[in-house]
């Protein structure tokens, strides 16, 4: 990166922050219908901003829900095309009384800016836009072709994004996608997230009698749905924490020695971890570290169980039904549909004939992985080190970002997850904030990243 480019970024720090404040003032809560006009206004602001920084073909695409904003710059002949994805919608602010400042009036305290959407995801994607502006202002061109897509429904599951991807597949064609919508492992630890777990989310419902029955009059003569359900749930894992569903692990890709070495570099503090979660001891699948259990091993967890009388006092009944919701976090190459089939087959096989068993599938998503030997990983590592000043750490994410798998499936493109947030920035909670040094490091990193893609175009 030229000194002129660095100087431009440094000289415009105050303006960049003021523009970020403008963006954060939009009350773009996608889950609440009363904010629909705010999302439309936010989309209009972003379209204009994309045009103002030098992108072309900037427009808004209406959907059945909230609009999608698009802009591009496609004058780098013979160079790869990078698509930058972000979302401008935010979570609700409740409980409002726990905020120290109005959630849509950005407030700077020390090196953090506090507002809903600051870290998730406005501050993160805005860093990429400022990198584009800086490159176009100083160099008059971008190192690679760039497309920007900003959606307004990520916080409600992106129901209209996949149809948009399919309808505009040619418009969105690219060689690589950059997604900044997650967190570094910790302060001063630039992070490459190269994998995500998928999800299969199901519900078991066990029905016995057609209505709740008096446990004195009928107890001992009929199967109790709570008892049956809890026995089924108890059989889903063994004493070593291993999932007992036949075939569940058949397609799991083992952790490589290279990955284990990278994980060993990460300063995991067991006592700090336990203090943060408020637990007394670690637990999980035998033979794996905590990081391995949460990043690269599949899991099965009951998320909620209902049945019988749960109110205050006593009511002696045999319940008519009991149900349990179960989430399974999946890893490459597990498929949520296949895992759902295996789950259903196993549960039905261990359910007694004295009750009715129903299994519902709520939703799911595929896991995602870029192998560490992919050349783009090295390009990303160099860009992160130049932007942040430290060599990056390599992590996987235990959670799921379903749209990343959709990008791969529909657009046939890999995504690089370039987190700029931090774990303690209260995303989805009161007092959400964003660490401004990461914002400016992200601007530089994004510019370096585009230059790395240009300089290594034959490896993409």
CSV table of C-alpha atoms in Angstrom, one decimal:
chain,number,residue,atom,x,y,z
A,1,UNK,CA,0.0,0.0,0.0
A,2,UNK,CA,1.3,3.4,-1.0
A,3,UNK,CA,2.1,6.1,1.6
A,4,UNK,CA,-0.5,8.3,-0.1
A,5,UNK,CA,-3.2,5.7,0.6
A,6,UNK,CA,-2.2,5.3,4.3
A,7,UNK,CA,-2.1,9.1,4.6
A,8,UNK,CA,-5.5,9.5,3.1
A,9,UNK,CA,-7.0,7.0,5.6
A,10,UNK,CA,-5.3,8.7,8.5
A,11,UNK,CA,-6.3,12.2,7.4
A,12,UNK,CA,-9.9,11.1,7.0
A,13,UNK,CA,-10.4,9.2,10.3
A,14,UNK,CA,-12.7,11.8,11.8
A,15,UNK,CA,-14.9,12.0,8.7
A,16,UNK,CA,-15.1,8.2,8.4
A,17,UNK,CA,-16.3,8.0,12.0
A,18,UNK,CA,-18.9,10.8,11.4
A,19,UNK,CA,-20.2,8.9,8.3
A,20,UNK,CA,-20.4,5.7,10.4
A,21,UNK,CA,-22.5,7.6,12.9
A,22,UNK,CA,-24.9,8.7,10.2
A,23,UNK,CA,-25.2,5.0,9.2
A,24,UNK,CA,-25.8,3.9,12.8
A,25,UNK,CA,-28.6,6.5,13.3
A,26,UNK,CA,-31.0,4.5,11.0
A,27,UNK,CA,-33.4,2.4,13.2
A,28,UNK,CA,-33.2,-0.5,10.7
A,29,UNK,CA,-34.7,-3.2,12.9
A,30,UNK,CA,-35.8,-5.8,10.4
A,31,UNK,CA,-38.0,-7.9,12.7
A,32,UNK,CA,-40.4,-5.0,13.5
A,33,UNK,CA,-42.8,-3.9,10.9
A,34,UNK,CA,-42.9,-0.3,12.3
A,35,UNK,CA,-39.3,0.1,11.1
A,36,UNK,CA,-39.9,-0.8,7.5
A,37,UNK,CA,-39.6,2.9,6.5
A,38,UNK,CA,-36.3,3.1,8.4
A,39,UNK,CA,-34.9,0.2,6.4
A,40,UNK,CA,-36.0,1.8,3.1
A,41,UNK,CA,-34.3,5.0,4.1
A,42,UNK,CA,-31.2,3.2,5.2
A,43,UNK,CA,-31.1,1.4,1.8
A,44,UNK,CA,-31.4,4.7,0.0
A,45,UNK,CA,-28.6,6.2,2.0
A,46,UNK,CA,-26.3,3.3,1.3
A,47,UNK,CA,-27.1,3.4,-2.4
A,48,UNK,CA,-26.2,7.0,-2.5
A,49,UNK,CA,-23.1,6.4,-0.5
A,50,UNK,CA,-21.9,3.6,-2.8
A,51,UNK,CA,-22.2,6.1,-5.7
A,52,UNK,CA,-20.5,8.9,-3.8
A,53,UNK,CA,-17.4,6.7,-3.1
A,54,UNK,CA,-17.1,5.9,-6.8
A,55,UNK,CA,-19.0,2.7,-7.4
A,56,UNK,CA,-21.2,2.3,-10.4
A,57,UNK,CA,-24.5,0.7,-11.3
A,58,UNK,CA,-25.7,1.5,-7.8
A,59,UNK,CA,-29.3,0.6,-7.2
A,60,UNK,CA,-31.9,-0.9,-4.9
A,61,UNK,CA,-33.5,-4.2,-5.6
A,62,UNK,CA,-36.9,-4.6,-3.9
A,63,UNK,CA,-37.8,-8.0,-2.4
A,64,UNK,CA,-40.9,-9.4,-0.7
A,65,UNK,CA,-39.3,-8.1,2.5
A,66,UNK,CA,-36.6,-5.4,2.9
A,67,UNK,CA,-34.5,-4.1,0.0
A,68,UNK,CA,-31.1,-5.2,-1.2
A,69,UNK,CA,-28.5,-2.6,-2.2
A,70,UNK,CA,-26.0,-3.3,-5.0
A,71,UNK,CA,-23.1,-1.4,-6.6
A,72,UNK,CA,-20.0,-2.4,-8.5
A,73,UNK,CA,-16.8,-1.3,-10.2
A,74,UNK,CA,-15.8,-3.6,-13.1
A,75,UNK,CA,-12.9,-1.9,-14.9
A,76,UNK,CA,-10.0,-4.1,-13.8
A,77,UNK,CA,-9.7,-6.1,-17.0
A,78,UNK,CA,-8.3,-9.5,-16.6
A,79,UNK,CA,-8.5,-9.3,-12.8
A,80,UNK,CA,-10.6,-11.4,-10.3
A,81,UNK,CA,-13.9,-10.2,-9.1
A,82,UNK,CA,-14.4,-9.8,-5.3
A,83,UNK,CA,-17.9,-9.6,-3.9
A,84,UNK,CA,-18.3,-7.8,-0.6
A,85,UNK,CA,-21.3,-8.9,1.5
A,86,UNK,CA,-22.8,-7.2,4.5
A,87,UNK,CA,-26.2,-6.5,6.2
A,88,UNK,CA,-27.6,-3.2,7.3
A,89,UNK,CA,-30.5,-4.5,9.4
A,90,UNK,CA,-30.1,-4.8,13.1
A,91,UNK,CA,-31.6,-6.6,16.1
A,92,UNK,CA,-34.3,-5.0,18.3
A,93,UNK,CA,-32.9,-2.9,21.2
A,94,UNK,CA,-34.9,-4.4,24.0
A,95,UNK,CA,-34.5,-4.1,27.0
A,96,UNK,CA,-34.1,-0.4,26.3
A,97,UNK,CA,-33.7,0.4,30.0
A,98,UNK,CA,-30.3,-1.4,30.1
A,99,UNK,CA,-28.7,0.9,27.5
A,100,UNK,CA,-26.4,3.5,28.9
A,101,UNK,CA,-27.1,5.8,25.9
A,102,UNK,CA,-29.9,5.9,23.3
A,103,UNK,CA,-29.2,2.9,21.0
A,104,UNK,CA,-29.6,4.9,17.8
A,105,UNK,CA,-27.6,7.9,18.9
A,106,UNK,CA,-24.0,6.8,18.4
A,107,UNK,CA,-21.8,7.6,21.4
A,108,UNK,CA,-18.0,7.3,21.6
A,109,UNK,CA,-16.5,6.2,24.9
A,110,UNK,CA,-12.7,5.8,24.8
A,111,UNK,CA,-11.9,3.8,21.7
A,112,UNK,CA,-15.4,2.2,21.3
A,113,UNK,CA,-18.5,3.5,19.5
A,114,UNK,CA,-21.7,2.5,21.1
A,115,UNK,CA,-24.9,2.0,19.1
A,116,UNK,CA,-27.2,-0.8,17.8
A,117,UNK,CA,-25.6,-2.2,14.7
A,118,UNK,CA,-22.1,-0.8,15.5
A,119,UNK,CA,-20.4,-4.2,15.3
A,120,UNK,CA,-23.3,-6.3,13.8
A,121,UNK,CA,-22.8,-5.4,11.0
A,122,UNK,CA,-22.7,-1.8,10.0
A,123,UNK,CA,-19.2,-1.0,11.3
A,124,UNK,CA,-17.7,-4.1,9.8
A,125,UNK,CA,-19.0,-3.8,6.2
A,126,UNK,CA,-18.4,0.0,6.3
A,127,UNK,CA,-14.7,-0.6,6.7
A,128,UNK,CA,-14.7,-2.2,3.3
A,129,UNK,CA,-16.5,0.7,1.7
A,130,UNK,CA,-13.9,3.1,3.1
A,131,UNK,CA,-11.2,1.0,1.7
A,132,UNK,CA,-12.8,1.2,-1.8
A,133,UNK,CA,-13.2,5.0,-1.4
A,134,UNK,CA,-9.5,5.3,-0.4
A,135,UNK,CA,-8.2,3.2,-3.3
A,136,UNK,CA,-10.4,5.0,-5.9
A,137,UNK,CA,-9.5,8.5,-4.5
A,138,UNK,CA,-5.7,7.9,-4.5
A,139,UNK,CA,-5.1,5.4,-7.3
A,140,UNK,CA,-8.1,6.3,-9.5
A,141,UNK,CA,-8.9,2.6,-9.8
A,142,UNK,CA,-9.4,-0.6,-7.8
A,143,UNK,CA,-6.9,-3.5,-7.9
A,144,UNK,CA,-9.6,-6.0,-8.7
A,145,UNK,CA,-13.2,-5.9,-9.9
A,146,UNK,CA,-15.6,-5.3,-7.0
A,147,UNK,CA,-19.3,-6.0,-6.4
A,148,UNK,CA,-21.0,-4.9,-3.1
A,149,UNK,CA,-24.3,-6.5,-1.9
A,150,UNK,CA,-25.9,-5.3,1.3
A,151,UNK,CA,-29.1,-6.9,2.5
A,152,UNK,CA,-31.7,-5.9,5.1
A,153,UNK,CA,-32.9,-9.2,6.4
A,154,UNK,CA,-29.9,-11.1,7.9
A,155,UNK,CA,-31.2,-10.8,11.4
A,156,UNK,CA,-34.5,-12.5,10.4
A,157,UNK,CA,-32.9,-15.4,8.5
A,158,UNK,CA,-32.4,-13.8,5.0
A,159,UNK,CA,-35.6,-15.2,3.6
A,160,UNK,CA,-35.3,-13.3,0.4
A,161,UNK,CA,-31.6,-13.4,-0.3
A,162,UNK,CA,-31.3,-16.9,-1.7
A,163,UNK,CA,-34.1,-16.2,-4.2
A,164,UNK,CA,-32.3,-13.0,-5.1
A,165,UNK,CA,-29.0,-14.9,-5.6
A,166,UNK,CA,-30.8,-17.4,-7.9
A,167,UNK,CA,-32.6,-14.7,-9.9
A,168,UNK,CA,-29.4,-12.5,-10.3
A,169,UNK,CA,-26.8,-15.2,-10.5
A,170,UNK,CA,-25.1,-13.7,-13.5
A,171,UNK,CA,-25.1,-10.2,-12.0
A,172,UNK,CA,-23.5,-11.5,-8.8
A,173,UNK,CA,-20.9,-13.8,-10.5
A,174,UNK,CA,-17.6,-13.5,-8.7
A,175,UNK,CA,-14.3,-15.3,-7.9
A,176,UNK,CA,-14.4,-14.8,-4.1
A,177,UNK,CA,-16.7,-13.3,-1.4
A,178,UNK,CA,-15.5,-11.2,1.6
A,179,UNK,CA,-17.8,-11.4,4.7
A,180,UNK,CA,-17.0,-9.3,7.8
A,181,UNK,CA,-19.8,-10.2,10.3
A,182,UNK,CA,-18.1,-12.0,13.2
A,183,UNK,CA,-15.5,-11.5,15.9
A,184,UNK,CA,-11.7,-11.8,16.3
A,185,UNK,CA,-10.6,-14.3,18.9
A,186,UNK,CA,-9.5,-11.4,21.2
A,187,UNK,CA,-8.0,-7.9,21.2
A,188,UNK,CA,-4.8,-7.7,19.1
A,189,UNK,CA,-5.4,-11.1,17.6
A,190,UNK,CA,-6.3,-10.7,13.9
A,191,UNK,CA,-8.2,-13.8,13.0
A,192,UNK,CA,-8.9,-15.9,9.9
A,193,UNK,CA,-12.1,-17.8,10.3
A,194,UNK,CA,-11.9,-20.6,7.7
A,195,UNK,CA,-14.8,-22.8,8.8
A,196,UNK,CA,-18.4,-22.8,10.2
A,197,UNK,CA,-20.5,-25.5,11.6
A,198,UNK,CA,-23.8,-26.2,10.0
A,199,UNK,CA,-27.1,-26.9,11.8
A,200,UNK,CA,-30.0,-29.4,11.9
A,201,UNK,CA,-32.8,-28.4,14.2
A,202,UNK,CA,-35.6,-30.8,15.0
A,203,UNK,CA,-38.3,-31.5,17.6
A,204,UNK,CA,-39.5,-34.7,19.2
A,205,UNK,CA,-43.1,-34.9,20.4
A,206,UNK,CA,-44.2,-37.9,22.4
A,207,UNK,CA,-48.0,-38.3,22.8
A,208,UNK,CA,-49.7,-40.8,25.2
A,209,UNK,CA,-53.3,-40.4,26.3
A,210,UNK,CA,-55.6,-38.0,24.5
A,211,UNK,CA,-55.7,-35.7,27.5
A,212,UNK,CA,-54.0,-35.1,30.8
A,213,UNK,CA,-55.0,-37.8,33.3
A,214,UNK,CA,-55.1,-38.0,37.1
A,215,UNK,CA,-51.9,-39.7,38.1
A,216,UNK,CA,-53.6,-41.5,41.0
A,217,UNK,CA,-56.5,-42.9,38.9
A,218,UNK,CA,-54.4,-43.8,35.9
A,219,UNK,CA,-50.8,-44.0,37.1
A,220,UNK,CA,-49.2,-47.4,36.4
A,221,UNK,CA,-51.5,-48.3,33.6
A,222,UNK,CA,-50.2,-46.1,30.8
A,223,UNK,CA,-46.9,-44.9,29.4
A,224,UNK,CA,-46.0,-41.4,30.7
A,225,UNK,CA,-44.8,-39.2,27.7
A,226,UNK,CA,-42.3,-37.3,29.9
A,227,UNK,CA,-40.7,-40.5,31.1
A,228,UNK,CA,-40.5,-41.9,27.5
A,229,UNK,CA,-39.1,-38.7,26.1
A,230,UNK,CA,-36.4,-38.3,28.7
A,231,UNK,CA,-35.3,-41.8,28.2
A,232,UNK,CA,-35.0,-41.2,24.5
A,233,UNK,CA,-33.0,-38.0,25.0
A,234,UNK,CA,-30.7,-39.8,27.4
A,235,UNK,CA,-29.9,-42.3,24.8
A,236,UNK,CA,-28.8,-39.8,22.2
A,237,UNK,CA,-25.3,-39.6,23.7
A,238,UNK,CA,-23.1,-42.0,25.7
A,239,UNK,CA,-21.2,-41.3,28.9
A,240,UNK,CA,-18.1,-40.1,26.9
A,241,UNK,CA,-20.2,-37.4,25.2
A,242,UNK,CA,-20.3,-39.3,21.9
A,243,UNK,CA,-23.5,-39.1,19.9
A,244,UNK,CA,-25.0,-42.6,19.5
A,245,UNK,CA,-27.0,-42.1,16.3
A,246,UNK,CA,-25.8,-44.8,13.9
A,247,UNK,CA,-23.9,-43.3,10.9
A,248,UNK,CA,-23.8,-39.8,12.5
A,249,UNK,CA,-20.0,-39.5,12.3
A,250,UNK,CA,-19.5,-41.3,8.9
A,251,UNK,CA,-18.8,-38.2,6.9
A,252,UNK,CA,-17.0,-36.1,9.5
A,253,UNK,CA,-13.6,-34.8,8.2
A,254,UNK,CA,-10.9,-35.4,10.8
A,255,UNK,CA,-8.9,-32.5,12.1
A,256,UNK,CA,-5.5,-32.2,10.4
A,257,UNK,CA,-2.2,-32.0,12.2
A,258,UNK,CA,-1.8,-28.5,10.8
A,259,UNK,CA,-5.0,-27.4,12.3
A,260,UNK,CA,-4.2,-28.8,15.7
A,261,UNK,CA,-0.9,-26.9,15.6
A,262,UNK,CA,-2.7,-23.7,14.8
A,263,UNK,CA,-5.2,-24.2,17.6
A,264,UNK,CA,-2.4,-24.8,20.0
A,265,UNK,CA,-1.1,-21.3,19.3
A,266,UNK,CA,-4.3,-19.8,20.6
A,267,UNK,CA,-4.1,-18.8,24.3
A,268,UNK,CA,-7.2,-20.5,25.6
A,269,UNK,CA,-7.7,-19.8,29.3
A,270,UNK,CA,-9.9,-22.5,30.9
A,271,UNK,CA,-10.5,-20.5,34.1
A,272,UNK,CA,-11.5,-17.4,32.2
A,273,UNK,CA,-13.8,-19.4,30.0
A,274,UNK,CA,-15.6,-21.0,32.9
A,275,UNK,CA,-15.9,-17.6,34.6
A,276,UNK,CA,-17.5,-16.1,31.5
A,277,UNK,CA,-20.1,-18.9,31.1
A,278,UNK,CA,-20.7,-19.3,34.9
A,279,UNK,CA,-20.0,-23.0,35.0
A,280,UNK,CA,-18.1,-25.1,37.5
A,281,UNK,CA,-16.3,-27.5,35.0
A,282,UNK,CA,-15.7,-28.3,31.4
A,283,UNK,CA,-17.5,-31.2,29.7
A,284,UNK,CA,-17.8,-32.7,26.3
A,285,UNK,CA,-16.7,-35.4,23.9
A,286,UNK,CA,-13.9,-37.4,25.3
A,287,UNK,CA,-10.5,-37.1,23.6
A,288,UNK,CA,-10.9,-33.5,22.3
A,289,UNK,CA,-9.9,-30.1,23.6
A,290,UNK,CA,-12.5,-27.4,24.3
A,291,UNK,CA,-11.6,-25.5,21.1
A,292,UNK,CA,-11.9,-28.7,19.1
A,293,UNK,CA,-15.3,-29.5,20.7
A,294,UNK,CA,-16.7,-26.1,20.0
A,295,UNK,CA,-15.2,-25.6,16.5
A,296,UNK,CA,-14.6,-28.8,14.7
A,297,UNK,CA,-16.7,-31.6,16.3
A,298,UNK,CA,-20.4,-32.1,15.7
A,299,UNK,CA,-22.7,-31.7,18.7
A,300,UNK,CA,-26.2,-32.6,19.8
A,301,UNK,CA,-28.0,-30.5,22.5
A,302,UNK,CA,-31.5,-30.5,23.8
A,303,UNK,CA,-32.6,-26.9,23.7
A,304,UNK,CA,-35.9,-27.0,25.5
A,305,UNK,CA,-38.3,-29.5,27.0
A,306,UNK,CA,-42.0,-29.1,27.7
A,307,UNK,CA,-44.5,-31.5,29.2
A,308,UNK,CA,-47.2,-31.8,31.9
A,309,UNK,CA,-47.8,-29.2,34.6
A,310,UNK,CA,-45.1,-26.6,35.1
A,311,UNK,CA,-46.9,-23.9,37.0
A,312,UNK,CA,-46.7,-23.0,40.7
A,313,UNK,CA,-47.8,-25.5,43.2
A,314,UNK,CA,-48.9,-29.1,42.5
A,315,UNK,CA,-51.0,-30.8,39.9
A,316,UNK,CA,-50.7,-34.5,39.8
A,317,UNK,CA,-51.2,-35.5,36.1
A,318,UNK,CA,-50.0,-37.9,33.5
A,319,UNK,CA,-49.4,-35.5,30.7
A,320,UNK,CA,-50.9,-36.0,27.3
A,321,UNK,CA,-47.7,-35.1,25.6
A,322,UNK,CA,-44.1,-34.0,26.1
A,323,UNK,CA,-41.7,-32.4,23.5
A,324,UNK,CA,-38.1,-31.6,23.2
A,325,UNK,CA,-36.3,-29.4,20.7
A,326,UNK,CA,-32.9,-30.6,19.7
A,327,UNK,CA,-30.1,-28.8,17.8
A,328,UNK,CA,-27.2,-30.6,16.1
A,329,UNK,CA,-24.2,-28.5,15.0
A,330,UNK,CA,-22.7,-30.2,12.0
A,331,UNK,CA,-19.2,-30.1,10.5
A,332,UNK,CA,-17.9,-30.8,7.0
A,333,UNK,CA,-19.0,-33.0,5.2
A,334,UNK,CA,-22.3,-33.7,7.2
A,335,UNK,CA,-25.5,-32.8,5.4
A,336,UNK,CA,-28.4,-31.5,7.5
A,337,UNK,CA,-31.0,-33.5,5.5
A,338,UNK,CA,-29.0,-36.7,5.9
A,339,UNK,CA,-28.4,-36.1,9.6
A,340,UNK,CA,-32.1,-35.4,10.0
A,341,UNK,CA,-33.0,-38.7,8.4
A,342,UNK,CA,-30.5,-40.6,10.7
A,343,UNK,CA,-31.9,-38.8,13.8
A,344,UNK,CA,-35.4,-39.6,12.9
A,345,UNK,CA,-34.7,-43.3,12.2
A,346,UNK,CA,-32.8,-43.7,15.4
A,347,UNK,CA,-35.4,-42.0,17.6
A,348,UNK,CA,-38.2,-44.0,16.1
A,349,UNK,CA,-36.2,-47.2,16.6
A,350,UNK,CA,-35.8,-46.6,20.4
A,351,UNK,CA,-39.3,-45.2,21.0
A,352,UNK,CA,-41.7,-47.8,22.5
A,353,UNK,CA,-44.9,-48.7,20.8
A,354,UNK,CA,-46.9,-47.5,23.8
A,355,UNK,CA,-46.8,-43.9,22.6
A,356,UNK,CA,-47.0,-41.9,19.4
A,357,UNK,CA,-43.8,-40.3,18.2
A,358,UNK,CA,-43.8,-37.2,15.9
A,359,UNK,CA,-40.6,-35.5,14.7
A,360,UNK,CA,-40.6,-32.1,13.1
A,361,UNK,CA,-37.8,-30.4,11.2
A,362,UNK,CA,-37.6,-26.7,11.9
A,363,UNK,CA,-34.6,-25.5,9.9
A,364,UNK,CA,-30.9,-26.2,9.1
A,365,UNK,CA,-27.9,-25.1,7.2
A,366,UNK,CA,-24.8,-26.7,5.8
A,367,UNK,CA,-21.3,-26.5,7.3
A,368,UNK,CA,-18.6,-24.5,5.5
A,369,UNK,CA,-14.8,-25.0,5.2
A,370,UNK,CA,-11.9,-23.5,3.2
A,371,UNK,CA,-8.9,-25.8,3.5
A,372,UNK,CA,-5.8,-24.2,5.0
A,373,UNK,CA,-3.8,-25.0,2.0
A,374,UNK,CA,-6.1,-22.9,-0.3
A,375,UNK,CA,-3.8,-20.1,-1.7
A,376,UNK,CA,-6.4,-17.5,-0.7
A,377,UNK,CA,-5.7,-18.3,3.0
A,378,UNK,CA,-2.1,-17.1,2.5
A,379,UNK,CA,-3.2,-13.9,0.8
A,380,UNK,CA,-5.7,-13.2,3.6
A,381,UNK,CA,-3.0,-13.8,6.2
A,382,UNK,CA,-0.7,-11.3,4.6
A,383,UNK,CA,-3.4,-8.7,4.3
A,384,UNK,CA,-4.4,-9.1,8.0
A,385,UNK,CA,-0.9,-8.9,9.2
A,386,UNK,CA,-0.3,-5.7,7.2
A,387,UNK,CA,-3.6,-4.2,8.4
A,388,UNK,CA,-3.5,-5.1,12.0
A,389,UNK,CA,0.3,-5.3,12.6
A,390,UNK,CA,0.2,-8.9,13.9
A,391,UNK,CA,0.3,-12.3,12.4
A,392,UNK,CA,-3.2,-13.8,12.3
A,393,UNK,CA,-4.6,-16.8,14.2
A,394,UNK,CA,-6.6,-19.5,12.5
A,395,UNK,CA,-10.0,-20.4,13.9
A,396,UNK,CA,-13.2,-22.1,13.1
A,397,UNK,CA,-16.6,-20.8,14.3
A,398,UNK,CA,-18.9,-23.0,16.3
A,399,UNK,CA,-22.0,-21.2,15.1
A,400,UNK,CA,-23.5,-21.1,11.7
A,401,UNK,CA,-23.8,-18.4,9.0
A,402,UNK,CA,-26.2,-20.2,6.5
A,403,UNK,CA,-25.8,-17.6,3.8
A,404,UNK,CA,-22.1,-18.5,3.4
A,405,UNK,CA,-23.1,-22.1,2.4
A,406,UNK,CA,-25.8,-20.6,0.1
A,407,UNK,CA,-23.2,-18.4,-1.6
A,408,UNK,CA,-21.2,-21.6,-2.2
A,409,UNK,CA,-24.2,-23.6,-3.4
A,410,UNK,CA,-25.8,-20.9,-5.6
A,411,UNK,CA,-23.0,-18.7,-6.8
A,412,UNK,CA,-20.3,-21.5,-6.6
A,413,UNK,CA,-18.0,-19.1,-4.8
A,414,UNK,CA,-15.9,-19.5,-1.6
A,415,UNK,CA,-16.2,-16.9,1.1
A,416,UNK,CA,-13.4,-15.5,3.2
A,417,UNK,CA,-14.6,-14.6,6.7
A,418,UNK,CA,-12.7,-11.5,7.8
A,419,UNK,CA,-13.9,-10.6,11.3
A,420,UNK,CA,-13.4,-7.1,12.6
A,421,UNK,CA,-15.6,-7.3,15.8
A,422,UNK,CA,-14.6,-8.5,19.2
A,423,UNK,CA,-16.3,-11.1,21.5
A,424,UNK,CA,-17.2,-8.6,24.2
A,425,UNK,CA,-19.0,-6.0,22.0
A,426,UNK,CA,-22.6,-7.0,23.1
A,427,UNK,CA,-24.0,-7.9,19.7
A,428,UNK,CA,-27.7,-8.6,20.1
A,429,UNK,CA,-27.5,-7.1,23.6
A,430,UNK,CA,-27.8,-3.7,25.2
A,431,UNK,CA,-24.8,-1.4,24.8
A,432,UNK,CA,-23.6,-2.9,21.6
A,433,UNK,CA,-20.3,-1.3,20.5
A,434,UNK,CA,-17.4,-1.5,18.0
A,435,UNK,CA,-13.7,-1.1,18.7
A,436,UNK,CA,-12.6,1.8,16.5
A,437,UNK,CA,-9.0,0.7,16.1
A,438,UNK,CA,-10.4,-2.5,14.5
A,439,UNK,CA,-12.5,-0.3,12.1
A,440,UNK,CA,-9.4,1.5,10.9
A,441,UNK,CA,-7.3,-1.7,10.8
A,442,UNK,CA,-10.1,-3.2,8.8
A,443,UNK,CA,-10.0,-0.4,6.2
A,444,UNK,CA,-6.3,-1.0,5.6
A,445,UNK,CA,-6.7,-4.8,5.7
A,446,UNK,CA,-9.4,-4.6,3.0
A,447,UNK,CA,-7.3,-2.4,0.7
A,448,UNK,CA,-4.3,-4.8,1.2
A,449,UNK,CA,-6.6,-7.8,0.6
A,450,UNK,CA,-7.7,-6.4,-2.8
A,451,UNK,CA,-4.1,-5.8,-3.7
A,452,UNK,CA,-3.1,-9.3,-2.7
A,453,UNK,CA,-5.9,-10.7,-5.0
A,454,UNK,CA,-4.5,-8.6,-7.8
A,455,UNK,CA,-0.9,-9.7,-7.3
A,456,UNK,CA,-1.9,-13.4,-7.0
A,457,UNK,CA,-4.7,-13.5,-9.6
A,458,UNK,CA,-3.4,-16.7,-11.2
A,459,UNK,CA,-3.9,-18.6,-7.9
A,460,UNK,CA,-7.5,-17.7,-7.5
